[in-house]
CSV table of C-alpha atoms in Angstrom, one decimal:
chain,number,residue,atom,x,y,z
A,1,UNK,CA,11.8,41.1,1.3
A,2,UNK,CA,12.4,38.3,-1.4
A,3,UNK,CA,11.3,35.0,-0.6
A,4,UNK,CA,14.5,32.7,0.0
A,5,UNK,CA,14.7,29.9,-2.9
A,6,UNK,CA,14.5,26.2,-1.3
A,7,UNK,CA,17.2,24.3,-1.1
A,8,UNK,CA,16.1,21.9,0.6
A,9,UNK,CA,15.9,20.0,4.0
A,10,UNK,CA,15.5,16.6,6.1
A,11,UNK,CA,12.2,16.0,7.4
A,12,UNK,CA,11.4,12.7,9.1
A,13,UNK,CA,8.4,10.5,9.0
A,14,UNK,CA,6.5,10.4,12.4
A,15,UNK,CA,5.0,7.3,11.3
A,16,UNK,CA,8.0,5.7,10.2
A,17,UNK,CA,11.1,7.8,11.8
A,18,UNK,CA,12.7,7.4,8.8
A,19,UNK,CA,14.7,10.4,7.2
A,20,UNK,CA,13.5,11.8,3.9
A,21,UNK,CA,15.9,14.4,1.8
A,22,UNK,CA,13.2,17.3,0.3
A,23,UNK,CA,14.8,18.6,-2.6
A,24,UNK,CA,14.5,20.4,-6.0
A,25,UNK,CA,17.6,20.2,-8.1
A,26,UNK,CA,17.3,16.2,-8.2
A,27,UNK,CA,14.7,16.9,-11.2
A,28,UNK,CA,16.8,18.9,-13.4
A,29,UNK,CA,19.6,15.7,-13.3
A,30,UNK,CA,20.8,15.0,-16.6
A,31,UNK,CA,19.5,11.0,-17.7
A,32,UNK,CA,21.0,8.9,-19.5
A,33,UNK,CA,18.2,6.3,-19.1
A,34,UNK,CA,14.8,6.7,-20.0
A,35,UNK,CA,11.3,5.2,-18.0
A,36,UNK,CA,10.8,2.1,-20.6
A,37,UNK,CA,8.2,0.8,-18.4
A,38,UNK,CA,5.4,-1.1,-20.1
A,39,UNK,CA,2.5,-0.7,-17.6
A,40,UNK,CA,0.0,-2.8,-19.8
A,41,UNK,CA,1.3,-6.2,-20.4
A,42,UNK,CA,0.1,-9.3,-22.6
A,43,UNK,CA,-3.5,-9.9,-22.2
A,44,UNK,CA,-3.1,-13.1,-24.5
A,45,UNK,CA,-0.3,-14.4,-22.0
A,46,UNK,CA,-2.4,-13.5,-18.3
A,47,UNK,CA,-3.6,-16.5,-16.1
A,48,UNK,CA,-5.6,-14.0,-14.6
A,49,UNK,CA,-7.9,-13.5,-17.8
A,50,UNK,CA,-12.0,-14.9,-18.4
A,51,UNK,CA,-11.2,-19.0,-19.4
A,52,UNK,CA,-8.2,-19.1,-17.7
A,53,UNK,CA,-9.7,-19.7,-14.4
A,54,UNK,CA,-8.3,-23.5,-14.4
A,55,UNK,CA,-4.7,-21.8,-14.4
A,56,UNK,CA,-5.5,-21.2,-10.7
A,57,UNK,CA,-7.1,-22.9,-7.7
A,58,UNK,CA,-10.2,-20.4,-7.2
A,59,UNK,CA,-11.5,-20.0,-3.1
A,60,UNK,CA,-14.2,-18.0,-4.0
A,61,UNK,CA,-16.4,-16.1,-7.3
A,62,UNK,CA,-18.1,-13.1,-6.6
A,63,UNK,CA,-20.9,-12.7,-9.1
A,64,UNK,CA,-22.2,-14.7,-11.6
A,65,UNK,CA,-19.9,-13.9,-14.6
A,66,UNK,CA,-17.8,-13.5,-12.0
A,67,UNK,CA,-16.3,-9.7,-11.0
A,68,UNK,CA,-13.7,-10.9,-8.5
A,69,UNK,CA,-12.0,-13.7,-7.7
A,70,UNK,CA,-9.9,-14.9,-4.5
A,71,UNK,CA,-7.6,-17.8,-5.4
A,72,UNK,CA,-4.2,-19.4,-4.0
A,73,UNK,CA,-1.3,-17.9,-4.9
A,74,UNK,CA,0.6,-20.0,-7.6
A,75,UNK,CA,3.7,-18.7,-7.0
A,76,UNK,CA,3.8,-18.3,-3.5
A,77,UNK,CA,6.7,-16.3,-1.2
A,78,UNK,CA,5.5,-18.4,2.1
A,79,UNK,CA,3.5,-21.6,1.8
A,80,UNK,CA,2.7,-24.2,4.3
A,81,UNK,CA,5.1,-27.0,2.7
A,82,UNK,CA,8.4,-25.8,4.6
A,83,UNK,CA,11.3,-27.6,5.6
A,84,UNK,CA,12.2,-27.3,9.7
A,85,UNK,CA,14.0,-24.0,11.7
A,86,UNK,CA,17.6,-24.9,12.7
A,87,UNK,CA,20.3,-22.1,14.1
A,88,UNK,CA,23.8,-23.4,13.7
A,89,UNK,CA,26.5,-21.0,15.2
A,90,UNK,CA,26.3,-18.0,13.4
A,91,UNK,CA,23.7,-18.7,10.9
A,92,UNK,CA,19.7,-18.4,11.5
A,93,UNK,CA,17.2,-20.2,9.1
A,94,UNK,CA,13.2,-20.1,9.6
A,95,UNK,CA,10.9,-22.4,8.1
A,96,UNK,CA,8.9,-20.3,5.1
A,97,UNK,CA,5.8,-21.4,6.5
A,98,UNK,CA,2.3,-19.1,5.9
A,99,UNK,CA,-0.3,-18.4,3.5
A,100,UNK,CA,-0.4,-16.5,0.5
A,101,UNK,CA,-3.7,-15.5,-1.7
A,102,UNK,CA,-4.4,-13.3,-4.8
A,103,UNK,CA,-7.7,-11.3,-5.3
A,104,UNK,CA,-8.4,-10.8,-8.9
A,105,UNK,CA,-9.6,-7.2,-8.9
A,106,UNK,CA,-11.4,-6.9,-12.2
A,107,UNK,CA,-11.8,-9.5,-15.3
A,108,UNK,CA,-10.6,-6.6,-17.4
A,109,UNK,CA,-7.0,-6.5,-18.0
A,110,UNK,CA,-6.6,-3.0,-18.9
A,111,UNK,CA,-9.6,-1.6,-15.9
A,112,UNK,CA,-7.9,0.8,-13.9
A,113,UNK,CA,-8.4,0.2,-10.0
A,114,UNK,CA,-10.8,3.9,-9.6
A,115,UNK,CA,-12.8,3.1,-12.4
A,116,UNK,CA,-14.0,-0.2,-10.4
A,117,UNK,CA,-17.5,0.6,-9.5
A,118,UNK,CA,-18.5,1.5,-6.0
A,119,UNK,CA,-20.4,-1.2,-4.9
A,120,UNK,CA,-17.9,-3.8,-6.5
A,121,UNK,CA,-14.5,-2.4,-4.6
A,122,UNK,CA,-16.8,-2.3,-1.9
A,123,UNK,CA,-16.9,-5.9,-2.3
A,124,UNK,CA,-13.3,-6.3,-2.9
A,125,UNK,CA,-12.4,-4.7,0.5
A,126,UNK,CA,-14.9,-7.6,2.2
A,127,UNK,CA,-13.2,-10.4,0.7
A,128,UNK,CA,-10.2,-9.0,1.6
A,129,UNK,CA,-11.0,-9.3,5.1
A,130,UNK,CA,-12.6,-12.8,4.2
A,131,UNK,CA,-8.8,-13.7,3.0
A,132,UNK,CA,-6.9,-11.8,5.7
A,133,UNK,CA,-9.3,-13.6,8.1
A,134,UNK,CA,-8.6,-17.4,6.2
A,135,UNK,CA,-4.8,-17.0,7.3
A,136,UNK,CA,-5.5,-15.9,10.7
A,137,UNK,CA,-7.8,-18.8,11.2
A,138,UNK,CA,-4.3,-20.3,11.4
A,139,UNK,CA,-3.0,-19.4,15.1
A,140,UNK,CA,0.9,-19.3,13.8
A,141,UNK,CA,0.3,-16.8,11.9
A,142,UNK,CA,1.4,-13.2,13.6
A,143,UNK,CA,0.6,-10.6,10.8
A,144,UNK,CA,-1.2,-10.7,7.5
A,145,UNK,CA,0.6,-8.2,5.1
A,146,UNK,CA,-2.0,-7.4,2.1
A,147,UNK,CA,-1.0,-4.7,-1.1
A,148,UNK,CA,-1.3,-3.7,-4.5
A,149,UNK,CA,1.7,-3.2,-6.4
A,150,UNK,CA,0.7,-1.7,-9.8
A,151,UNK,CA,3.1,-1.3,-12.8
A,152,UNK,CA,6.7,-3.0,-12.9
A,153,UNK,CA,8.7,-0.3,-11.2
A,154,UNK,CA,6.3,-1.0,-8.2
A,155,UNK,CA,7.4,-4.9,-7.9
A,156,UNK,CA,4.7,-6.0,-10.1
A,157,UNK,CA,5.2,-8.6,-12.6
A,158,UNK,CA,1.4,-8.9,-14.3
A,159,UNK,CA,-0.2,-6.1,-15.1
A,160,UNK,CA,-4.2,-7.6,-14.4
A,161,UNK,CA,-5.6,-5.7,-11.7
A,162,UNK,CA,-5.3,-7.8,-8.7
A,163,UNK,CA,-4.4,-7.8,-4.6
A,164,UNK,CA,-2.2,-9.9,-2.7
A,165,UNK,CA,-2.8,-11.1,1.0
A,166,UNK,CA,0.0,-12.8,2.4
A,167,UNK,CA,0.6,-14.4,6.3
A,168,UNK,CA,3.2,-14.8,8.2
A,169,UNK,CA,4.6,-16.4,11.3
A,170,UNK,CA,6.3,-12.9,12.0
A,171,UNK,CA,5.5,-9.5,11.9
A,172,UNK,CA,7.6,-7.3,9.6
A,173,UNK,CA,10.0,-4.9,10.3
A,174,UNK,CA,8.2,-1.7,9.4
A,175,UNK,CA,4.9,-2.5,11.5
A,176,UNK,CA,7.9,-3.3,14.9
A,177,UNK,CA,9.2,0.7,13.8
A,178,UNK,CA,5.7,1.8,13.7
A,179,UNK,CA,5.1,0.2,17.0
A,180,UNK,CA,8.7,1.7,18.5
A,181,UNK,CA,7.2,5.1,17.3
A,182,UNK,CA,4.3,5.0,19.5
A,183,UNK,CA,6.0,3.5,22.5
A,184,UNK,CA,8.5,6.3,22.6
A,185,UNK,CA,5.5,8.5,22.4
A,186,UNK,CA,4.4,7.8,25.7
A,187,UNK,CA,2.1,5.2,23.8
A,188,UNK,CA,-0.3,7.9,22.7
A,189,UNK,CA,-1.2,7.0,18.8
A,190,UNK,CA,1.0,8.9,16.5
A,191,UNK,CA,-1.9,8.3,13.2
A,192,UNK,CA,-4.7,10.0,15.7
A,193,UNK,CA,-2.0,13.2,16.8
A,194,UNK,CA,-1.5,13.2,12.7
A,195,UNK,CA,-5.3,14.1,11.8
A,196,UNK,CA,-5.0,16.9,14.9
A,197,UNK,CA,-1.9,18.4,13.5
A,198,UNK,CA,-1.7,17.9,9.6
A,199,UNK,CA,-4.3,20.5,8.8
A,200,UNK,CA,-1.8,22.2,6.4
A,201,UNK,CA,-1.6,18.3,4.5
A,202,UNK,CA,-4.9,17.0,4.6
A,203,UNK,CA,-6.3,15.8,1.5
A,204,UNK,CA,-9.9,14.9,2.2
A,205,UNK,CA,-11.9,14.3,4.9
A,206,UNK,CA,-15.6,13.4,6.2
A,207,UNK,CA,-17.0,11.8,9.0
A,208,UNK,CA,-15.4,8.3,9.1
A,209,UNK,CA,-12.0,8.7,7.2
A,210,UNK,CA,-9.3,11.3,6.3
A,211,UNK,CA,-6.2,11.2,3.7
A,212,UNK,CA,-3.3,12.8,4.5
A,213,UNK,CA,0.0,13.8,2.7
A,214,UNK,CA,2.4,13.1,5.8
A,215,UNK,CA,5.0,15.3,6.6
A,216,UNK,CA,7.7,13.1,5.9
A,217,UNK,CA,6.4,11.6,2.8
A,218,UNK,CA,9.4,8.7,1.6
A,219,UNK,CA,7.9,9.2,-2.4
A,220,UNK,CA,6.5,12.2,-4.6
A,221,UNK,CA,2.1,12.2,-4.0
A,222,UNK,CA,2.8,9.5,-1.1
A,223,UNK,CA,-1.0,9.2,0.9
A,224,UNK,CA,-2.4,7.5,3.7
A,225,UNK,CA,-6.2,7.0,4.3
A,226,UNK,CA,-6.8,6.3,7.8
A,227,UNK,CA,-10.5,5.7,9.4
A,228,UNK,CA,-10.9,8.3,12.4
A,229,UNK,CA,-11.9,5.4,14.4
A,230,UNK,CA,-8.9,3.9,15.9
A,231,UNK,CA,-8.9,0.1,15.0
A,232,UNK,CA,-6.4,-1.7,14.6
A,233,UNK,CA,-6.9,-3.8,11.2
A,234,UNK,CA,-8.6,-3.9,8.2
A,235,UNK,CA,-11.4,-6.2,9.7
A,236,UNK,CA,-12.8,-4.2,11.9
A,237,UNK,CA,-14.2,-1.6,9.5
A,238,UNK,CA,-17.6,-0.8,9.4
A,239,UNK,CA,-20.0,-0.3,6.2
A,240,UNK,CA,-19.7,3.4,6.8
A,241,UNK,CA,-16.1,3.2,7.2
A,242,UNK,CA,-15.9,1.1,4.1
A,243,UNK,CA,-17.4,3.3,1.6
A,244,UNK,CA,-15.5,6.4,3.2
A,245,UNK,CA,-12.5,5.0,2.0
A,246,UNK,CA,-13.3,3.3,-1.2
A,247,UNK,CA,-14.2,6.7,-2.1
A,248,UNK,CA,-10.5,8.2,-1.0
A,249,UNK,CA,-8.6,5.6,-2.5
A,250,UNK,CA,-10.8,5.9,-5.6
A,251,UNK,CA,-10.6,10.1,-5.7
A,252,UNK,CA,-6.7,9.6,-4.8
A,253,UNK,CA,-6.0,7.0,-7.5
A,254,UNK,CA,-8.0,9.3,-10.3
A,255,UNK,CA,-6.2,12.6,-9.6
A,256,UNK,CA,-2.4,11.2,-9.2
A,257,UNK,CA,-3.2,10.0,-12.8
A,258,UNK,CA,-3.8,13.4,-13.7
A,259,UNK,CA,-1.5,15.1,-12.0
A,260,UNK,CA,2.0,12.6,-12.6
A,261,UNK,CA,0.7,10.7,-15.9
A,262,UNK,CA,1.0,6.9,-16.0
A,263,UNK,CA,3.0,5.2,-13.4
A,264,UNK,CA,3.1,2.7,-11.0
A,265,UNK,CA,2.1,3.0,-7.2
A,266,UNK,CA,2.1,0.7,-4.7
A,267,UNK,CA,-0.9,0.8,-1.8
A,268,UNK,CA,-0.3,-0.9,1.1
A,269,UNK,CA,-2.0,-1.7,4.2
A,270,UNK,CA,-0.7,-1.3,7.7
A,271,UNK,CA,-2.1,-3.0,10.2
A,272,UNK,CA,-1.9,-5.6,13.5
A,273,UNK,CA,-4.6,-7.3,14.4
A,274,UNK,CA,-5.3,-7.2,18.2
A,275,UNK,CA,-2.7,-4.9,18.7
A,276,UNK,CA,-4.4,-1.7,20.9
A,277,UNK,CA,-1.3,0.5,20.0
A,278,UNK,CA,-1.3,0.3,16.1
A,279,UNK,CA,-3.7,2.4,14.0
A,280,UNK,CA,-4.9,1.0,10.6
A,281,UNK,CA,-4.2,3.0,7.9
A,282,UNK,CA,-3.4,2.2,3.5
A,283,UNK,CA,-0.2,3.8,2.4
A,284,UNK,CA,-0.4,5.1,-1.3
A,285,UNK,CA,2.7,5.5,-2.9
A,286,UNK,CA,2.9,6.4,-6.4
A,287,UNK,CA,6.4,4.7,-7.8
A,288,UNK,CA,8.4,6.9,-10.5
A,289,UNK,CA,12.0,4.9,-10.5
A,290,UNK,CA,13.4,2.1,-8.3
A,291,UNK,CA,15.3,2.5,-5.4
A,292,UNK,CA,19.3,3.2,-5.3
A,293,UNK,CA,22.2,3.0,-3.0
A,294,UNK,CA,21.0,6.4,-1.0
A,295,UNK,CA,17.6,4.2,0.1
A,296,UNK,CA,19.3,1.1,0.6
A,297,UNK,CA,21.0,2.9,3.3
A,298,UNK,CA,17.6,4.0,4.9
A,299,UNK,CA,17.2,7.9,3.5
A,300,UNK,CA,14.9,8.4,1.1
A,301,UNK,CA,15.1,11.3,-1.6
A,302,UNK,CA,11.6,13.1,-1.8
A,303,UNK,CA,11.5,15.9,-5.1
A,304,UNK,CA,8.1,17.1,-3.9
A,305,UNK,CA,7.0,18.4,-0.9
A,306,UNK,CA,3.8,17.3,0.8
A,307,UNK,CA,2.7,20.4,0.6
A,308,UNK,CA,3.3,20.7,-2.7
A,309,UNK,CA,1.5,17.5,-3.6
A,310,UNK,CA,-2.2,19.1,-1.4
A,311,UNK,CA,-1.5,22.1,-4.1
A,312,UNK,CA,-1.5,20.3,-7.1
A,313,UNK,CA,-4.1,17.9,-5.5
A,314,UNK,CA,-6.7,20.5,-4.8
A,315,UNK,CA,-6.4,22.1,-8.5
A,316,UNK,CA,-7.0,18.9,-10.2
A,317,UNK,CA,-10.8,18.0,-11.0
């Protein structure tokens, strides 16, 4: 008996429980517009280069020329300069009070985040924690949000490696769906059921951490690297912990090069900090175009199954 060609089908994301579209035939669209991204940038025009380090108000070097850097945000989204809360009838208005920081990654401009050394990303994930734990030192802040975005389709507006770690007086919308998930799963953690039952989607694995391709993946290649220990932020890591998945994020970074070409990605960290419920994990999400009307409405259009994606994955060297 012939296999029957796929035509696709809605999954949704146990994380998330958000809808995803799998199909094929969104590939073979005709385009009229073609991916004009420029993923490099300007050197000559960074802040973020050697000698430019006056541009910025540095916290902290790391080495001695220096191999990362946490700094204040410039250009802050939240800052702690914020005029006064008011509701008036209808309308709502919050102060845009918190704290916003930028890790410099790498000196180089063009150094691509997996060829980092180990020892030195192991160092970027401490002072991470050093700058998630600076805004939390602050007790009105409720949730420290930190990411990469990589490449102008992923948000990013310089191209210089570097991290953002941002705090705020709320927590954000996805981590309140996460933590809906797990309360209408009798409170059992749905990332710890995930590394029981996503055998079939597991990328890699060893003792202290394990990347999955989720079900319900929202993008093409989307991972999440989650420590088998359930904690419920980044801070709490251990060394052992830390290497595990400095070596994940660095294997999963290499092979999606291979495998889709240059593009942008965004990796994201979900977390709550004394929350018992919520399981730390980092979300990679490799970016190929932006989103349109059918995501603005909350269903996301997925061209490559997760299954798919482990395929590919475990034939690339």
């Amino acid at each position: 008996m012939s296999e029957i060609p796929f035509k696709g089908e809605i999954r949704r994301d146990y994380i998330t429980g958000t809808d995803v579209i799998f199909t094929f035939s969104r590939d073979k669209r005709p385009r009229d517009f073609k991916n004009e991204e420029i993923l490099y940038g300007n050197a000559e025009s960074c802040p973020f280069e050697y000698g430019k380090e006056s541009l910025n108000t540095t916290i902290k070097f790391i080495g001695d020329p220096w191999k990362l850097r946490l700094m204040y945000n410039k250009y802050p989204i939240v800052n702690e300069e914020t005029t006064p809360s008011e509701k008036e009838d209808f309308f709502t208005k919050y102060a845009n009070y918190g704290h916003s920081y930028v890790i410099i990654d790498s000196p180089n401009h063009l150094q691509k985040f997996y060829k980092i050394e180990d020892d030195i990303l192991e160092s970027w994930l401490k002072l991470l924690i050093e700058a998630e734990n600076l805004a939390y030192s602050d007790k009105k802040i409720k949730h420290v949000y930190t990411f990469r975005n990589n490449g102008s389709i992923s948000g990013g507006s310089l191209y210089h490696p570097h991290t953002q770690v941002i705090g705020f007086t709320f927590v954000p919308p996805i981590i309140k769906q996460e933590l809906e998930i797990i309360k209408n799963n009798n409170k059992k953690c749905v990332i710890e059921d995930a590394i029981q039952k996503e055998t079939k989607r597991t990328l890699m694995e060893d003792k202290n951490a394990i990347a999955i391709a989720p079900y319900g993946s929202r993008f093409r290649g989307l991972s999440i690297i989650v420590p088998k220990r359930h904690i419920d932020y980044v801070g709490k890591l251990n060394d052992y912990e830390i290497k595990s998945i400095i070596k994940l994020i660095k294997t999963i970074l290499e092979k999606n090069q291979k495998i889709f070409g240059s593009h942008s990605y965004n990796l994201v960290f979900h977390e709550l900090k004394d929350d018992k419920d919520l399981h730390f994990y980092i979300e990679i999400a490799p970016r190929f175009s932006s989103f349109g009307a059918m995501e603005l409405s909350g269903i996301y259009i997925n061209s490559l199954r997760p299954e798919e994606y482990v395929e590919l994955f475990n034939k690339t060297n």
